[in-house]
Short mmCIF file of C-alpha atoms and ligand atoms in Angstrom, two decimals:
data_model
loop_
_atom_site.label_atom_id
_atom_site.label_comp_id
_atom_site.label_asym_id
_atom_site.label_seq_id
_atom_site.Cartn_x
_atom_site.Cartn_y
_atom_site.Cartn_z
CA UNK A 1 -19.59 27.26 46.26
CA UNK A 2 -18.86 23.92 44.99
CA UNK A 3 -14.96 23.22 44.36
CA UNK A 4 -14.57 23.04 40.77
CA UNK A 5 -12.61 20.00 39.53
CA UNK A 6 -11.56 20.02 36.00
CA UNK A 7 -13.35 17.04 34.23
CA UNK A 8 -10.74 14.90 32.56
CA UNK A 9 -11.25 14.36 28.76
CA UNK A 10 -9.46 11.39 27.14
CA UNK A 11 -8.56 10.95 23.67
CA UNK A 12 -9.85 7.96 21.81
CA UNK A 13 -6.67 6.08 22.32
CA UNK A 14 -6.60 6.71 26.16
CA UNK A 15 -10.32 5.63 26.26
CA UNK A 16 -9.56 2.37 24.47
CA UNK A 17 -6.58 1.60 26.73
CA UNK A 18 -8.53 2.19 29.97
CA UNK A 19 -11.39 -0.01 28.87
CA UNK A 20 -9.45 -2.51 27.06
CA UNK A 21 -6.99 -3.22 29.91
CA UNK A 22 -9.42 -3.11 32.78
CA UNK A 23 -11.93 -5.48 31.38
CA UNK A 24 -11.48 -9.21 31.17
CA UNK A 25 -10.60 -10.66 28.75
CA UNK A 26 -8.26 -7.72 28.00
CA UNK A 27 -8.47 -6.19 24.56
CA UNK A 28 -6.90 -3.43 22.61
CA UNK A 29 -8.07 -1.88 19.24
CA UNK A 30 -5.86 -2.52 16.29
CA UNK A 31 -6.73 0.80 14.72
CA UNK A 32 -4.21 2.31 17.17
CA UNK A 33 -1.30 0.22 15.82
CA UNK A 34 -0.93 2.91 12.90
CA UNK A 35 1.31 5.50 14.08
CA UNK A 36 4.49 6.53 12.32
CA UNK A 37 6.24 3.33 13.30
CA UNK A 38 3.10 1.14 12.81
CA UNK A 39 2.65 2.51 9.43
CA UNK A 40 6.33 1.64 8.52
CA UNK A 41 5.90 -1.87 9.95
CA UNK A 42 2.68 -2.39 7.94
CA UNK A 43 4.66 -1.59 4.83
CA UNK A 44 7.26 -4.19 5.71
CA UNK A 45 4.26 -6.67 6.23
CA UNK A 46 2.85 -5.92 2.68
CA UNK A 47 6.31 -6.80 1.26
CA UNK A 48 6.54 -10.13 2.93
CA UNK A 49 6.24 -13.11 0.90
CA UNK A 50 3.80 -14.70 3.51
CA UNK A 51 1.54 -11.88 3.26
CA UNK A 52 -0.29 -12.87 0.08
CA UNK A 53 -2.99 -10.37 0.28
CA UNK A 54 -0.93 -7.45 -1.38
CA UNK A 55 0.19 -9.35 -4.46
CA UNK A 56 -3.04 -10.92 -5.17
CA UNK A 57 -4.89 -7.60 -5.14
CA UNK A 58 -2.05 -6.22 -7.32
CA UNK A 59 -2.55 -8.91 -9.81
CA UNK A 60 -6.26 -8.44 -9.98
CA UNK A 61 -5.72 -4.68 -10.67
CA UNK A 62 -2.94 -5.48 -13.14
CA UNK A 63 -4.59 -8.17 -15.17
CA UNK A 64 -8.33 -7.19 -14.79
CA UNK A 65 -8.16 -3.40 -14.99
CA UNK A 66 -9.89 -3.44 -18.41
CA UNK A 67 -12.90 -5.41 -17.07
CA UNK A 68 -12.91 -3.34 -13.96
CA UNK A 69 -12.99 -0.10 -15.85
CA UNK A 70 -15.93 -1.25 -18.18
CA UNK A 71 -17.95 -0.89 -15.01
CA UNK A 72 -17.12 2.72 -14.79
CA UNK A 73 -19.08 5.60 -16.73
CA UNK A 74 -16.62 6.01 -19.37
CA UNK A 75 -18.91 8.00 -21.63
CA UNK A 76 -20.12 10.64 -19.10
CA UNK A 77 -17.12 10.81 -16.72
CA UNK A 78 -16.79 9.67 -13.06
CA UNK A 79 -14.92 10.55 -9.74
CA UNK A 80 -12.70 7.81 -8.51
CA UNK A 81 -12.64 8.12 -4.74
CA UNK A 82 -10.32 6.08 -2.89
CA UNK A 83 -10.78 5.54 1.10
CA UNK A 84 -7.42 5.15 2.51
CA UNK A 85 -5.35 5.74 -0.28
CA UNK A 86 -1.81 4.94 1.17
CA UNK A 87 1.07 5.04 -1.45
CA UNK A 88 -1.63 4.19 -4.15
CA UNK A 89 0.70 1.38 -5.56
CA UNK A 90 -2.24 -0.62 -6.50
CA UNK A 91 -4.52 2.23 -7.71
CA UNK A 92 -1.77 3.39 -10.08
CA UNK A 93 -2.40 0.16 -12.18
CA UNK A 94 -5.84 1.47 -12.62
CA UNK A 95 -4.77 4.98 -13.33
CA UNK A 96 -2.48 3.52 -15.95
CA UNK A 97 -5.28 1.76 -17.74
CA UNK A 98 -7.62 4.76 -17.57
CA UNK A 99 -5.10 7.18 -18.87
CA UNK A 100 -4.24 4.93 -21.69
CA UNK A 101 -7.92 4.77 -22.70
CA UNK A 102 -8.20 8.60 -22.21
CA UNK A 103 -11.03 8.34 -19.64
CA UNK A 104 -12.52 11.55 -18.41
CA UNK A 105 -12.32 11.30 -14.51
CA UNK A 106 -10.97 12.85 -11.59
CA UNK A 107 -8.87 10.88 -8.94
CA UNK A 108 -9.89 11.72 -5.25
CA UNK A 109 -7.63 10.05 -2.65
CA UNK A 110 -8.77 10.35 0.71
CA UNK A 111 -6.60 9.80 3.66
CA UNK A 112 -6.52 11.04 7.45
CA UNK A 113 -2.69 11.36 7.07
CA UNK A 114 -1.62 14.78 5.16
CA UNK A 115 1.95 13.32 5.13
CA UNK A 116 0.69 10.36 3.16
CA UNK A 117 -1.21 12.46 0.78
CA UNK A 118 1.50 14.85 0.13
CA UNK A 119 3.85 12.10 -0.92
CA UNK A 120 1.18 10.57 -3.12
CA UNK A 121 0.58 14.07 -4.83
CA UNK A 122 4.22 14.34 -5.61
CA UNK A 123 4.21 10.87 -7.24
CA UNK A 124 0.99 11.44 -9.08
CA UNK A 125 2.27 14.68 -10.44
CA UNK A 126 5.44 12.96 -11.75
CA UNK A 127 4.18 9.70 -12.90
CA UNK A 128 0.52 10.76 -14.24
CA UNK A 129 0.75 14.40 -15.15
CA UNK A 130 -2.40 14.30 -17.26
CA UNK A 131 -4.51 12.69 -14.62
CA UNK A 132 -6.69 15.17 -12.63
CA UNK A 133 -6.50 14.67 -8.94
CA UNK A 134 -7.64 16.43 -5.79
CA UNK A 135 -6.17 15.33 -2.53
CA UNK A 136 -8.73 14.97 0.36
CA UNK A 137 -7.48 14.98 3.95
CA UNK A 138 -9.89 13.81 6.59
CA UNK A 139 -11.72 10.85 8.07
CA UNK A 140 -13.53 8.88 5.39
CA UNK A 141 -17.04 9.60 6.33
CA UNK A 142 -16.59 13.16 6.68
CA UNK A 143 -15.24 13.34 3.14
CA UNK A 144 -17.69 10.98 1.76
CA UNK A 145 -20.46 13.33 3.22
CA UNK A 146 -19.03 16.41 1.60
CA UNK A 147 -18.60 14.39 -1.73
CA UNK A 148 -22.13 13.26 -1.96
CA UNK A 149 -23.13 16.60 -3.46
CA UNK A 150 -19.67 17.33 -5.15
CA UNK A 151 -20.52 16.34 -8.80
CA UNK A 152 -23.41 15.06 -10.55
CA UNK A 153 -21.55 12.32 -12.24
CA UNK A 154 -20.82 8.57 -11.31
CA UNK A 155 -18.82 8.03 -8.24
CA UNK A 156 -16.49 5.04 -7.99
CA UNK A 157 -15.63 4.41 -4.33
CA UNK A 158 -12.45 2.23 -3.90
CA UNK A 159 -11.63 0.36 -0.54
CA UNK A 160 -8.64 -1.85 -1.30
CA UNK A 161 -6.55 -4.06 1.04
CA UNK A 162 -9.11 -6.09 2.69
CA UNK A 163 -9.43 -3.30 5.32
CA UNK A 164 -13.04 -4.22 6.13
CA UNK A 165 -11.55 -7.57 7.39
CA UNK A 166 -10.35 -5.64 10.62
CA UNK A 167 -13.98 -5.03 11.59
CA UNK A 168 -16.42 -7.49 13.23
CA UNK A 169 -19.42 -8.25 10.98
CA UNK A 170 -21.55 -5.81 12.89
CA UNK A 171 -19.19 -3.03 12.31
CA UNK A 172 -18.45 -4.12 8.78
CA UNK A 173 -22.32 -3.75 8.02
CA UNK A 174 -22.35 -0.13 9.61
CA UNK A 175 -19.15 0.80 7.48
CA UNK A 176 -21.02 -0.39 4.23
CA UNK A 177 -24.12 1.34 5.46
CA UNK A 178 -22.27 4.64 5.74
CA UNK A 179 -20.90 4.18 2.34
CA UNK A 180 -24.32 3.08 0.77
CA UNK A 181 -25.94 6.38 2.33
CA UNK A 182 -23.51 8.43 0.10
CA UNK A 183 -24.05 6.54 -3.13
CA UNK A 184 -26.44 7.33 -5.97
CA UNK A 185 -28.01 4.53 -7.97
CA UNK A 186 -25.27 4.79 -10.76
CA UNK A 187 -22.37 4.82 -8.33
CA UNK A 188 -20.18 1.73 -7.79
CA UNK A 189 -18.44 0.55 -4.64
CA UNK A 190 -15.15 -1.56 -5.36
CA UNK A 191 -13.96 -3.39 -2.35
CA UNK A 192 -11.22 -6.06 -1.63
CA UNK A 193 -12.16 -9.11 0.71
CA UNK A 194 -9.52 -11.71 1.58
CA UNK A 195 -11.08 -15.30 1.14
CA UNK A 196 -11.09 -18.44 3.19
CA UNK A 197 -8.26 -20.69 1.98
CA UNK A 198 -5.97 -23.57 3.52
CA UNK A 199 -5.79 -22.39 7.17
CA UNK A 200 -1.91 -22.73 7.40
CA UNK A 201 -1.77 -20.08 4.70
CA UNK A 202 -3.68 -17.49 6.51
CA UNK A 203 -1.74 -18.54 9.84
CA UNK A 204 1.53 -18.05 7.89
CA UNK A 205 0.51 -14.51 6.76
CA UNK A 206 -0.05 -13.34 10.40
CA UNK A 207 2.91 -15.15 11.94
CA UNK A 208 6.12 -14.26 10.05
CA UNK A 209 9.35 -16.00 11.10
CA UNK A 210 11.19 -12.67 11.24
CA UNK A 211 8.87 -11.07 13.83
CA UNK A 212 7.59 -8.31 11.64
CA UNK A 213 3.96 -9.03 12.52
CA UNK A 214 4.98 -9.48 16.28
CA UNK A 215 6.68 -6.03 16.19
CA UNK A 216 3.44 -4.68 14.54
CA UNK A 217 1.06 -6.12 17.10
CA UNK A 218 3.51 -5.04 19.90
CA UNK A 219 3.47 -1.40 18.56
CA UNK A 220 0.39 -1.04 20.59
CA UNK A 221 2.30 -1.62 23.76
CA UNK A 222 5.02 0.69 22.57
CA UNK A 223 2.64 3.42 21.87
CA UNK A 224 1.41 3.06 25.42
CA UNK A 225 4.97 3.33 26.81
CA UNK A 226 5.74 6.43 24.51
CA UNK A 227 2.48 8.39 24.63
CA UNK A 228 1.15 7.34 27.98
CA UNK A 229 4.28 6.89 29.96
CA UNK A 230 3.88 3.20 30.48
CA UNK A 231 6.24 0.50 31.46
CA UNK A 232 5.27 -2.43 29.40
CA UNK A 233 8.38 -4.85 29.02
CA UNK A 234 7.81 -5.92 25.38
CA UNK A 235 9.95 -8.98 25.95
CA UNK A 236 7.45 -10.22 28.58
CA UNK A 237 4.63 -10.78 26.04
CA UNK A 238 4.65 -12.87 22.79
CA UNK A 239 2.42 -12.66 19.63
CA UNK A 240 -0.11 -15.40 19.24
CA UNK A 241 -2.22 -16.06 16.14
CA UNK A 242 -5.37 -18.25 15.62
CA UNK A 243 -7.39 -19.02 12.67
CA UNK A 244 -10.88 -20.44 12.87
CA UNK A 245 -11.84 -22.04 9.48
CA UNK A 246 -15.30 -22.27 10.04
CA UNK A 247 -15.95 -18.77 10.88
CA UNK A 248 -13.01 -17.44 8.84
CA UNK A 249 -11.72 -15.23 11.77
CA UNK A 250 -7.95 -14.85 12.28
CA UNK A 251 -7.32 -13.37 15.73
CA UNK A 252 -4.21 -11.68 17.14
CA UNK A 253 -3.25 -11.79 20.58
CA UNK A 254 -0.47 -10.49 22.91
CA UNK A 255 0.12 -13.18 25.60
CA UNK A 256 1.83 -12.44 29.00
CA UNK A 257 4.69 -14.77 29.71
CA UNK A 258 4.52 -14.29 33.54
CA UNK A 259 2.32 -12.68 36.33
CA UNK A 260 3.50 -9.03 36.13
CA UNK A 261 2.10 -5.74 37.01
CA UNK A 262 2.27 -2.64 34.55
CA UNK A 263 2.14 0.91 35.31
CA UNK A 264 0.59 3.58 32.79
CA UNK A 265 1.60 6.88 34.58
CA UNK A 266 -0.48 9.29 32.45
CA UNK A 267 -3.67 7.18 33.10
CA UNK A 268 -2.70 6.76 36.72
CA UNK A 269 -3.53 3.15 36.09
CA UNK A 270 -1.90 -0.31 37.34
CA UNK A 271 -2.59 -3.37 35.20
CA UNK A 272 -2.18 -6.69 36.55
CA UNK A 273 -1.55 -9.71 34.38
CA UNK A 274 -1.61 -13.36 35.39
CA UNK A 275 0.86 -15.84 33.44
CA UNK A 276 -0.66 -16.57 29.90
CA UNK A 277 -3.18 -13.84 30.24
CA UNK A 278 -4.08 -12.49 26.83
CA UNK A 279 -4.77 -9.04 25.09
CA UNK A 280 -6.87 -9.48 22.19
CA UNK A 281 -5.60 -6.97 19.62
CA UNK A 282 -7.05 -7.66 16.13
CA UNK A 283 -9.13 -9.77 13.93
CA UNK A 284 -8.44 -10.26 10.26
CA UNK A 285 -11.61 -11.66 8.80
CA UNK A 286 -11.69 -14.10 5.78
CA UNK A 287 -14.71 -14.33 3.61
CA UNK A 288 -16.79 -16.38 1.09
CA UNK A 289 -19.27 -15.09 -1.48
CA UNK A 290 -22.10 -16.17 0.88
CA UNK A 291 -20.79 -13.83 3.62
CA UNK A 292 -19.87 -10.98 1.41
CA UNK A 293 -23.50 -11.16 -0.07
CA UNK A 294 -25.04 -11.32 3.30
CA UNK A 295 -23.00 -8.20 4.80
CA UNK A 296 -23.69 -6.29 1.41
CA UNK A 297 -27.52 -7.21 1.72
CA UNK A 298 -27.72 -5.98 5.20
CA UNK A 299 -26.46 -2.63 3.95
CA UNK A 300 -28.79 -2.46 0.86
CA UNK A 301 -26.01 -3.20 -1.52
CA UNK A 302 -25.91 -5.92 -4.19
CA UNK A 303 -22.86 -7.58 -5.89
CA UNK A 304 -22.67 -6.48 -9.50
CA UNK A 305 -19.27 -8.22 -10.41
CA UNK A 306 -16.45 -10.25 -8.72
CA UNK A 307 -12.87 -10.21 -9.90
CA UNK A 308 -10.81 -13.17 -8.49
CA UNK A 309 -7.16 -13.39 -8.03
CA UNK A 310 -5.81 -16.59 -10.34
CA UNK A 311 -5.34 -18.61 -7.11
CA UNK A 312 -8.75 -17.73 -5.62
CA UNK A 313 -7.10 -16.34 -2.42
CA UNK A 314 -8.54 -12.86 -2.74
CA UNK A 315 -11.44 -11.11 -4.48
CA UNK A 316 -12.58 -7.60 -5.20
CA UNK A 317 -16.42 -6.95 -5.55
CA UNK A 318 -18.17 -4.39 -7.46
CA UNK A 319 -21.41 -3.34 -5.35
CA UNK A 320 -24.26 -1.17 -6.43
CA UNK A 321 -26.95 0.16 -4.38
CA UNK A 322 -29.96 -2.14 -4.21
C1 LIG B 401 -4.87 -3.56 7.28
N1 LIG B 401 -5.25 -4.97 7.47
C2 LIG B 401 -6.14 -5.27 6.30
C3 LIG B 401 -4.23 -5.92 7.80
C4 LIG B 401 -4.75 -7.25 7.75
O1 LIG B 401 -4.57 -8.23 6.94
O2 LIG B 401 -5.60 -7.55 8.71
C5 LIG B 401 -3.49 -5.64 8.87
C6 LIG B 401 -2.43 -6.73 9.43
N2 LIG B 401 -2.34 -7.22 10.48
C7 LIG B 401 -1.36 -8.02 10.72
N3 LIG B 401 -0.82 -8.11 9.35
C8 LIG B 401 -1.53 -7.24 8.62
#
């Protein structure tokens, strides 16, 4: 009989660490930054004066909620589905307006974290006792698939925060396609896209002097230390940001200050770094109308209306199925 060796099954994080740190150039996926500590650091980033994105989108939702709501099926009612609801701070502005005009709708926040949803549920009960809501825990697409036959009325799908910017164009198109597949002709996709602007403004948003963004980026290494028994010396790396004004791509790196070896016990892996060797960790894409239109058309979506922040830094687009 053949000896039976148990096949090793790796988690998505472990797979990303193995491939990302053994390839050249090295890379790690930014989606793994978001554990409890990463979530907290991202909250701090959103409150930084340099991180203009949050305030711009907040202003759009605050000042233009009536014009946005005109796109919703106020007569027949609608379901407002938010992918990645978080604390709902910006969405509450829209909920405020919708309650004021006594709109007939159900708010369906979707999040992977039950913890986040429980907190949001309590806040909604206290602040919006008259708003109908249902908390949906799960991955965006599992939930969207279930929702495609949920109700016969209009679906308004919200994706705020320029989260799409963390995807390369190819993956952004796939993301839009998956949403489009779950839409009917009357449905609306309302999504935030950070815009191209003065390059230094972008760099400053991803390179704060207090090192919050650096800590956020380094949380990837900390997670490897915590969860995979690694021995990364966080002080032996620094955060570096670049922005290419032609492509609109901001890139985050961790750069090794010296030649060093890192051991990751759980994966039985030794990783060697040369001095100045990089780990690419995140892209934060900035857009213009042409690029958004191109991405949307690749996913068979068309721009129905654009809502712009006063300074032009940020736009929310309403899309319909083509
Ligand atoms: C979540 N995402 C849209 C943020 C961004 O702007 O790319 C994540 C972030 N990275 C560094 N600062 C904020």
